[in-house]
Structures are given as C-alpha cells and as structure tokens.
C-alpha cells in the first residue's frame, strides 16, 4: 500500500469517526390534546422495542424539550393517545401540534413527513387487506385479496425506490433503503449504496450494507454451486441434475410457515405453468426442519414442481452458501448453470421470463 493510499484511507476513517461523534441539538416545542400529561422522545429498535431517551411534562396543553443526540439520529416523539412523529435530529428547531396534526420543522424533516404520509397509505392498505384475507369466505376470495396485498407491496417498494432516487444527497434515502433493499439485486443496490454520501455511514444503512455483502454470494455471472438435497421420498439429488442441463432453472426458497411465501406462490406456479414447455424448470427448496410440516406445505401450496430440502431449517447449508436470510427468495440459473438473476418476485419474475423466452 503506497503512501497516498494510506493517507486517503486514514482521512476516510477520520471522517467516519467525526460523523459518529458529531452531535446535533433537538429543540422541540409543541401542543397536545386534553388529557395528555407527558410526551416522550424514543427510538425503536429490533422488533418494535422502544428505548426512551427523554420526556417532557405537559402544562396547559404545551411542552418543550431540548437535548442532544448523534447527528441525524432517527427518533420518535409521542405517547399513548398521540400519533407518533418520527424525525431526524438535524439541529433545527421544531414545533409540533398534535392537536391539529401539523409540523413546522427543517426542510429535511418536512420533506420526510411528506414521504411518511405517502408510505402510511400503503401500510394502512396492507393491514386492511390482511384482515380481509383472514375473514375471506372462500379460497377464491382469499386468493384475490392476497393478490391485492402483493400489488400493494410492489407499489410501496416502487415508491421507496423513487424516494431514494430523489434523496441521494441526504439521510432520507437511508430510511427507505431499509424496506427497499430486500427487493434489490446486486447491481441496483450497489448503485444506490454510495460510500461518498453522508447516509452511507448512517446506522439505518446497516441492513442494506449487510444485504449487499450477501448478494455478492449470488452475484450475476457466478456458476451455481452444486449441492445434494433430498426429495420427499428421501432420495438424494444433485442440483446439477437440472442446472446446467440446457434449461433455465428457478431455485425457489420457501417454507411451510412462511406467509409471504404463500402469497407469492400462486405467481410462481402461474409462471411455471406458462413457461415450462419453453425450457423452464423449477426447484423448490424448503427451509423447513420437520418433514411432516414440509409435506403438509407441499400439499397446501399445491406446487407442481420438484421439491427438495435438507430439513435443517434456518441452518440450511444451501441457503447459507447463497446468503439466504429471508424468504421467499430465489435464484434464476441459465442453461449453462450460471446465476443470471436473484430475488425475482411478482411482476419482476414474469417480466424476466418474458424477456428470456420472448413471450409477451
């Protein structure tokens, strides 16, 4: 490593440390409806766990709160009976009127609230459809509702992609990358994770950076690693029995307990039946750990293609090789046995197969 490279690396490290240590003030004043006696500042970590950071006593329907947090920390303000407001600590004063649902803040945070309002439409729609699917009177009605859920989720991710494109110069992109990164392939994700931007080192980027490392394991152009798995009868098979044998092969990772897999499966089956006679094959790799659950899932899902598993659950060796940490997930392999795409869902799967087989 030459002297210039060493200096550049050290400067980058200094910049990263400086960002990590930088503090910004939050200076909040606000109004709340009758009956609210206290307002809390908190962070949400893990599976909805709240970490309380600060609080303010309400007097005559008003409160003030002031303190310091790491620069651009994402925090929330609220209490029972209030709609929480999530914002970035950017050092600019903020006035919140919970009674009239208004916010006066920095350009960054007002812009963020606008995007959050758009996102809430999708979230509310998801919960409405989810409850409708649970109350469906027939399998046909349930299937139609689940298709609407899939379409709603796809629209939500497209909205997140748009927000990321519009905010490459600020931390808003980091927030929306949390949701969208799981739907991006290596090329798309590596293009939006730019190490020269401020948000690259933001804690919200941890999951996206980890996913990029995972996607490198199944990068387009890599030859598929051969592996042995058993079918439902206990017979061992090599992936090479199908992959690299002149057909396009989709290796689909699923599990009997996976509700998103259940919602995606009709789309997968529809594509298999449409393209199977054109040179398309499918291998369904279960991440179940109990054979009875696996067999029941095959029957419930009605999957008409090859079924394989090592019945090691989340410790599946094949899943580990390709960095499969969430399902549904898939790999599309070309006739020569090389990966050409990953994590194709919904319309993206159909579009890719239409391109391959020139069938629209």
Short mmCIF file of C-alpha atoms in Angstrom, two decimals:
data_model
loop_
_atom_site.label_atom_id
_atom_site.label_comp_id
_atom_site.label_asym_id
_atom_site.label_seq_id
_atom_site.Cartn_x
_atom_site.Cartn_y
_atom_site.Cartn_z
CA UNK A 1 0.00 0.00 0.00
CA UNK A 2 1.55 3.32 -1.08
CA UNK A 3 1.74 6.49 0.98
CA UNK A 4 -1.06 8.22 -0.94
CA UNK A 5 -3.43 5.27 -0.39
CA UNK A 6 -2.61 5.18 3.33
CA UNK A 7 -3.32 8.90 3.71
CA UNK A 8 -6.60 8.59 1.79
CA UNK A 9 -7.69 5.67 3.96
CA UNK A 10 -6.82 7.50 7.17
CA UNK A 11 -8.74 10.59 6.06
CA UNK A 12 -11.77 8.44 5.31
CA UNK A 13 -11.56 6.83 8.75
CA UNK A 14 -11.23 10.22 10.42
CA UNK A 15 -14.30 11.43 8.55
CA UNK A 16 -16.27 8.36 9.64
CA UNK A 17 -15.26 8.81 13.28
CA UNK A 18 -16.14 12.51 13.09
CA UNK A 19 -19.61 11.70 11.79
CA UNK A 20 -20.12 9.09 14.51
CA UNK A 21 -19.12 11.58 17.26
CA UNK A 22 -20.95 14.63 15.88
CA UNK A 23 -23.92 15.76 17.96
CA UNK A 24 -26.94 17.81 16.99
CA UNK A 25 -29.48 19.56 19.19
CA UNK A 26 -33.17 18.80 19.25
CA UNK A 27 -35.24 21.79 20.33
CA UNK A 28 -38.92 20.92 20.31
CA UNK A 29 -41.98 22.86 21.36
CA UNK A 30 -45.46 21.53 20.96
CA UNK A 31 -49.14 21.35 21.70
CA UNK A 32 -51.15 18.29 22.71
CA UNK A 33 -54.87 17.49 23.15
CA UNK A 34 -56.51 17.47 26.59
CA UNK A 35 -55.65 14.52 28.79
CA UNK A 36 -52.01 14.15 27.72
CA UNK A 37 -49.69 14.85 30.65
CA UNK A 38 -46.33 13.76 29.26
CA UNK A 39 -44.55 13.42 25.91
CA UNK A 40 -41.68 11.01 25.28
CA UNK A 41 -38.72 11.00 22.91
CA UNK A 42 -37.70 7.46 21.97
CA UNK A 43 -36.01 5.19 19.44
CA UNK A 44 -37.50 2.00 18.04
CA UNK A 45 -35.05 -0.90 17.91
CA UNK A 46 -35.35 -4.54 16.96
CA UNK A 47 -38.89 -5.90 16.79
CA UNK A 48 -40.66 -2.73 17.90
CA UNK A 49 -38.77 -2.29 21.17
CA UNK A 50 -38.86 1.30 22.38
CA UNK A 51 -35.81 2.86 24.01
CA UNK A 52 -36.84 6.01 25.85
CA UNK A 53 -34.41 8.93 25.54
CA UNK A 54 -36.13 11.97 27.05
CA UNK A 55 -39.50 13.25 28.24
CA UNK A 56 -41.35 16.50 28.87
CA UNK A 57 -44.18 17.40 31.25
CA UNK A 58 -47.23 18.96 29.60
CA UNK A 59 -48.54 22.19 31.15
CA UNK A 60 -51.65 23.93 29.82
CA UNK A 61 -51.52 21.72 26.74
CA UNK A 62 -47.95 22.76 25.90
CA UNK A 63 -44.49 21.24 26.27
CA UNK A 64 -40.86 21.92 25.41
CA UNK A 65 -37.96 19.53 25.11
CA UNK A 66 -34.29 20.14 24.42
CA UNK A 67 -31.19 17.96 24.30
CA UNK A 68 -28.51 16.44 22.08
CA UNK A 69 -28.32 13.27 20.01
CA UNK A 70 -25.93 11.90 17.38
CA UNK A 71 -26.27 13.89 14.17
CA UNK A 72 -29.25 12.78 12.08
CA UNK A 73 -30.31 10.18 14.61
CA UNK A 74 -33.80 8.88 13.77
CA UNK A 75 -36.10 9.32 16.79
CA UNK A 76 -39.82 9.48 17.53
CA UNK A 77 -41.97 11.75 19.65
CA UNK A 78 -45.29 10.71 21.17
CA UNK A 79 -47.28 8.96 23.87
CA UNK A 80 -50.45 6.91 24.22
CA UNK A 81 -53.29 8.79 22.59
CA UNK A 82 -50.95 10.60 20.18
CA UNK A 83 -49.86 9.83 16.65
CA UNK A 84 -46.08 9.46 16.96
CA UNK A 85 -43.91 11.69 14.80
CA UNK A 86 -40.61 10.26 13.55
CA UNK A 87 -37.87 12.69 12.54
CA UNK A 88 -34.13 13.20 12.10
CA UNK A 89 -32.19 15.16 14.72
CA UNK A 90 -30.66 17.78 12.41
CA UNK A 91 -30.15 20.69 14.84
CA UNK A 92 -33.11 22.72 13.56
CA UNK A 93 -35.95 23.77 15.93
CA UNK A 94 -39.27 22.01 15.55
CA UNK A 95 -42.85 22.85 16.53
CA UNK A 96 -45.36 20.01 16.76
CA UNK A 97 -49.10 20.47 17.09
CA UNK A 98 -50.51 17.05 17.97
CA UNK A 99 -53.97 18.55 18.41
CA UNK A 100 -54.16 19.70 14.79
CA UNK A 101 -51.65 17.23 13.32
CA UNK A 102 -49.25 19.87 11.99
CA UNK A 103 -45.47 20.19 12.00
CA UNK A 104 -43.13 23.12 11.44
CA UNK A 105 -39.55 21.91 11.05
CA UNK A 106 -36.49 21.96 8.82
CA UNK A 107 -36.80 21.41 5.08
CA UNK A 108 -35.36 17.91 5.59
CA UNK A 109 -37.91 16.86 8.21
CA UNK A 110 -40.91 18.44 6.49
CA UNK A 111 -39.91 16.63 3.31
CA UNK A 112 -39.53 13.39 5.30
CA UNK A 113 -43.01 13.78 6.81
CA UNK A 114 -44.46 14.11 3.32
CA UNK A 115 -42.88 10.84 2.28
CA UNK A 116 -44.03 9.18 5.51
CA UNK A 117 -47.61 10.24 4.77
CA UNK A 118 -47.35 8.57 1.34
CA UNK A 119 -45.92 5.45 2.95
CA UNK A 120 -48.74 5.33 5.51
CA UNK A 121 -51.29 4.94 2.72
CA UNK A 122 -49.61 1.68 1.68
CA UNK A 123 -49.23 0.49 5.27
CA UNK A 124 -52.88 1.16 6.11
CA UNK A 125 -53.93 -0.57 2.92
CA UNK A 126 -51.82 -3.61 3.80
CA UNK A 127 -53.45 -4.04 7.21
CA UNK A 128 -56.92 -3.57 5.72
CA UNK A 129 -56.25 -6.24 3.08
CA UNK A 130 -54.56 -8.55 5.58
CA UNK A 131 -57.60 -8.51 7.85
CA UNK A 132 -59.86 -9.03 4.84
CA UNK A 133 -57.84 -12.11 3.82
CA UNK A 134 -58.29 -13.57 7.31
CA UNK A 135 -62.06 -13.08 7.05
CA UNK A 136 -62.36 -14.33 3.45
CA UNK A 137 -65.38 -16.55 2.95
CA UNK A 138 -63.74 -18.72 0.28
CA UNK A 139 -60.33 -19.71 -1.08
CA UNK A 140 -61.07 -17.71 -4.23
CA UNK A 141 -61.78 -14.56 -2.22
CA UNK A 142 -58.68 -15.16 -0.11
CA UNK A 143 -56.52 -15.63 -3.21
CA UNK A 144 -57.85 -12.41 -4.79
CA UNK A 145 -57.15 -10.49 -1.57
CA UNK A 146 -53.61 -11.88 -1.35
CA UNK A 147 -53.00 -10.78 -4.95
CA UNK A 148 -54.08 -7.27 -3.91
CA UNK A 149 -51.63 -7.45 -0.99
CA UNK A 150 -48.83 -8.37 -3.40
CA UNK A 151 -49.74 -5.48 -5.73
CA UNK A 152 -49.87 -3.06 -2.78
CA UNK A 153 -46.43 -4.21 -1.57
CA UNK A 154 -44.96 -3.81 -5.05
CA UNK A 155 -46.35 -0.28 -5.29
CA UNK A 156 -44.91 0.53 -1.84
CA UNK A 157 -41.44 -0.65 -2.89
CA UNK A 158 -41.61 1.35 -6.12
CA UNK A 159 -42.48 4.41 -4.04
CA UNK A 160 -39.43 3.70 -1.84
CA UNK A 161 -37.23 3.45 -4.95
CA UNK A 162 -38.49 6.85 -6.11
CA UNK A 163 -37.78 8.42 -2.72
CA UNK A 164 -34.24 7.00 -2.74
CA UNK A 165 -33.60 8.43 -6.21
CA UNK A 166 -34.86 11.86 -5.09
CA UNK A 167 -32.74 11.93 -1.91
CA UNK A 168 -29.28 10.69 -2.76
CA UNK A 169 -27.87 13.79 -1.02
CA UNK A 170 -29.47 13.31 2.41
CA UNK A 171 -30.39 10.72 5.05
CA UNK A 172 -33.98 10.21 3.92
CA UNK A 173 -32.66 7.67 1.42
CA UNK A 174 -31.21 5.61 4.29
CA UNK A 175 -34.64 5.24 5.91
CA UNK A 176 -36.34 3.98 2.75
CA UNK A 177 -33.44 1.70 1.87
CA UNK A 178 -34.35 -0.34 4.96
CA UNK A 179 -37.50 -1.54 3.20
CA UNK A 180 -36.42 -1.43 -0.43
CA UNK A 181 -33.01 -3.12 -0.17
CA UNK A 182 -34.64 -6.52 0.30
CA UNK A 183 -36.17 -6.18 -3.17
CA UNK A 184 -33.00 -5.02 -4.95
CA UNK A 185 -30.47 -7.14 -6.80
CA UNK A 186 -26.72 -6.65 -6.51
CA UNK A 187 -26.44 -4.15 -9.37
CA UNK A 188 -29.29 -1.93 -8.19
CA UNK A 189 -28.28 -1.96 -4.53
CA UNK A 190 -24.60 -1.32 -5.18
CA UNK A 191 -25.60 1.67 -7.33
CA UNK A 192 -27.55 3.35 -4.50
CA UNK A 193 -25.13 2.49 -1.70
CA UNK A 194 -22.58 5.19 -2.41
CA UNK A 195 -19.68 5.38 0.06
CA UNK A 196 -19.21 9.08 -0.72
CA UNK A 197 -22.64 10.08 0.60
CA UNK A 198 -23.33 11.02 4.20
CA UNK A 199 -26.02 8.39 4.62
CA UNK A 200 -23.62 5.54 3.79
CA UNK A 201 -22.37 5.52 7.40
CA UNK A 202 -25.77 6.09 9.00
CA UNK A 203 -26.90 3.27 11.35
CA UNK A 204 -30.04 2.87 9.23
CA UNK A 205 -27.76 1.58 6.47
CA UNK A 206 -26.50 -1.43 8.43
CA UNK A 207 -29.08 -3.83 6.98
CA UNK A 208 -28.61 -2.57 3.41
CA UNK A 209 -24.82 -2.89 3.64
CA UNK A 210 -25.15 -6.41 5.04
CA UNK A 211 -27.54 -7.34 2.23
CA UNK A 212 -25.06 -6.07 -0.36
CA UNK A 213 -22.43 -8.40 1.11
CA UNK A 214 -24.95 -11.26 0.99
CA UNK A 215 -25.86 -10.52 -2.63
CA UNK A 216 -22.21 -10.80 -3.60
CA UNK A 217 -22.57 -14.51 -2.81
CA UNK A 218 -25.21 -14.85 -5.55
CA UNK A 219 -23.93 -12.24 -7.94
CA UNK A 220 -24.98 -12.45 -11.57
CA UNK A 221 -22.48 -14.47 -13.61
CA UNK A 222 -21.37 -16.79 -10.79
CA UNK A 223 -21.58 -20.51 -11.55
CA UNK A 224 -24.10 -22.32 -9.37
CA UNK A 225 -22.52 -24.37 -6.59
CA UNK A 226 -23.64 -27.98 -6.87
CA UNK A 227 -25.30 -29.41 -3.78
CA UNK A 228 -27.13 -32.55 -2.64
CA UNK A 229 -30.67 -32.37 -1.27
CA UNK A 230 -33.38 -34.96 -0.63
CA UNK A 231 -36.80 -35.20 -2.24
CA UNK A 232 -39.97 -36.02 -0.20
CA UNK A 233 -39.28 -39.75 -0.65
CA UNK A 234 -35.83 -39.38 0.91
CA UNK A 235 -33.94 -39.83 -2.35
CA UNK A 236 -30.81 -37.69 -2.69
CA UNK A 237 -30.44 -35.43 -5.72
CA UNK A 238 -27.75 -33.11 -7.04
CA UNK A 239 -28.73 -29.65 -8.26
CA UNK A 240 -26.68 -30.46 -11.37
CA UNK A 241 -29.39 -32.95 -12.39
CA UNK A 242 -31.38 -29.90 -13.51
CA UNK A 243 -29.00 -26.94 -13.53
CA UNK A 244 -26.58 -26.66 -16.44
CA UNK A 245 -28.59 -29.16 -18.47
CA UNK A 246 -29.88 -26.79 -21.15
CA UNK A 247 -32.87 -25.25 -19.34
CA UNK A 248 -33.45 -22.09 -17.35
CA UNK A 249 -33.99 -23.12 -13.73
CA UNK A 250 -35.55 -21.11 -10.91
CA UNK A 251 -34.45 -22.29 -7.45
CA UNK A 252 -37.14 -21.05 -5.09
CA UNK A 253 -36.52 -20.96 -1.31
CA UNK A 254 -39.68 -21.26 0.81
CA UNK A 255 -41.12 -22.83 3.98
CA UNK A 256 -44.49 -24.12 5.10
CA UNK A 257 -44.67 -21.49 7.87
CA UNK A 258 -43.81 -18.55 5.59
CA UNK A 259 -46.90 -16.41 4.88
CA UNK A 260 -45.14 -14.18 2.28
CA UNK A 261 -44.19 -17.42 0.50
CA UNK A 262 -47.84 -18.44 0.50
CA UNK A 263 -48.81 -15.10 -1.03
CA UNK A 264 -46.09 -15.31 -3.69
CA UNK A 265 -46.59 -18.99 -4.58
CA UNK A 266 -49.61 -18.52 -6.92
CA UNK A 267 -47.49 -16.15 -9.00
CA UNK A 268 -44.61 -18.65 -9.06
CA UNK A 269 -46.91 -21.52 -10.10
CA UNK A 270 -48.55 -19.39 -12.79
CA UNK A 271 -45.15 -18.56 -14.30
CA UNK A 272 -44.01 -22.18 -14.13
CA UNK A 273 -47.10 -23.41 -15.97
CA UNK A 274 -46.78 -20.66 -18.58
CA UNK A 275 -43.10 -21.19 -19.43
CA UNK A 276 -42.41 -24.85 -18.59
CA UNK A 277 -42.82 -26.03 -22.18
CA UNK A 278 -40.43 -23.35 -23.43
CA UNK A 279 -37.46 -24.66 -21.47
CA UNK A 280 -38.15 -23.56 -17.92
CA UNK A 281 -37.72 -25.73 -14.81
CA UNK A 282 -38.31 -25.07 -11.13
CA UNK A 283 -36.77 -26.46 -7.96
CA UNK A 284 -38.50 -25.62 -4.68
CA UNK A 285 -36.05 -25.75 -1.76
CA UNK A 286 -37.80 -25.84 1.61
CA UNK A 287 -36.32 -24.21 4.72
CA UNK A 288 -38.48 -26.41 6.95
CA UNK A 289 -36.92 -28.52 9.71
CA UNK A 290 -39.75 -31.05 10.10
CA UNK A 291 -40.70 -33.41 7.30
CA UNK A 292 -44.38 -33.51 8.30
CA UNK A 293 -44.63 -29.70 8.01
CA UNK A 294 -42.77 -29.77 4.69
CA UNK A 295 -45.10 -32.39 3.20
CA UNK A 296 -48.16 -30.56 4.50
CA UNK A 297 -46.87 -27.34 2.95
CA UNK A 298 -46.37 -29.02 -0.42
CA UNK A 299 -49.97 -30.22 -0.31
CA UNK A 300 -51.38 -26.88 0.90
CA UNK A 301 -49.43 -24.80 -1.61
CA UNK A 302 -50.28 -27.19 -4.48
CA UNK A 303 -46.84 -26.84 -6.03
CA UNK A 304 -46.42 -28.86 -9.26
CA UNK A 305 -42.62 -28.77 -9.46
CA UNK A 306 -39.58 -30.57 -7.98
CA UNK A 307 -39.39 -30.42 -4.18
CA UNK A 308 -36.09 -30.65 -2.27
CA UNK A 309 -34.85 -29.98 1.28
CA UNK A 310 -32.12 -30.85 3.77
CA UNK A 311 -34.66 -30.29 6.60
CA UNK A 312 -32.17 -28.18 8.53
CA UNK A 313 -34.49 -25.20 8.81
CA UNK A 314 -32.72 -21.89 9.21
CA UNK A 315 -29.42 -23.80 9.29
CA UNK A 316 -29.88 -24.93 5.70
CA UNK A 317 -26.41 -25.27 4.16
CA UNK A 318 -27.52 -24.30 0.66
CA UNK A 319 -29.26 -21.19 1.99
CA UNK A 320 -26.05 -20.26 3.83
CA UNK A 321 -23.94 -20.68 0.68
CA UNK A 322 -26.07 -18.08 -1.09
CA UNK A 323 -26.72 -15.82 1.88
CA UNK A 324 -30.45 -16.57 2.01
CA UNK A 325 -31.51 -14.99 5.30
CA UNK A 326 -35.14 -14.17 4.48
CA UNK A 327 -37.76 -15.92 2.38
CA UNK A 328 -39.23 -16.03 -0.18
CA UNK A 329 -36.01 -15.83 -2.15
CA UNK A 330 -34.86 -17.33 -5.43
CA UNK A 331 -32.03 -17.78 -7.92
CA UNK A 332 -32.51 -17.90 -11.68
CA UNK A 333 -29.90 -20.06 -13.43
CA UNK A 334 -29.24 -20.07 -17.18
CA UNK A 335 -28.83 -23.23 -19.33
CA UNK A 336 -25.07 -23.17 -18.69
CA UNK A 337 -25.55 -23.27 -14.90
CA UNK A 338 -24.72 -19.63 -14.14
CA UNK A 339 -26.79 -17.27 -11.97
CA UNK A 340 -28.47 -14.58 -14.08
CA UNK A 341 -30.88 -13.06 -11.52
CA UNK A 342 -31.93 -13.29 -7.88
CA UNK A 343 -35.00 -12.49 -5.78
CA UNK A 344 -37.44 -12.06 -8.65
CA UNK A 345 -40.93 -11.58 -7.23
CA UNK A 346 -44.34 -10.65 -8.57
CA UNK A 347 -44.27 -8.91 -11.94
CA UNK A 348 -40.45 -8.87 -11.94
CA UNK A 349 -40.37 -12.67 -12.35
CA UNK A 350 -42.87 -12.62 -15.20
CA UNK A 351 -41.05 -9.77 -16.94
CA UNK A 352 -37.69 -11.57 -16.75
CA UNK A 353 -39.11 -14.81 -18.14
CA UNK A 354 -40.88 -12.92 -20.93
CA UNK A 355 -37.54 -11.37 -21.89
CA UNK A 356 -35.82 -14.76 -21.87
CA UNK A 357 -38.45 -16.63 -23.87
CA UNK A 358 -39.57 -13.67 -25.99
CA UNK A 359 -43.14 -14.46 -24.99
CA UNK A 360 -45.39 -11.50 -24.23
#
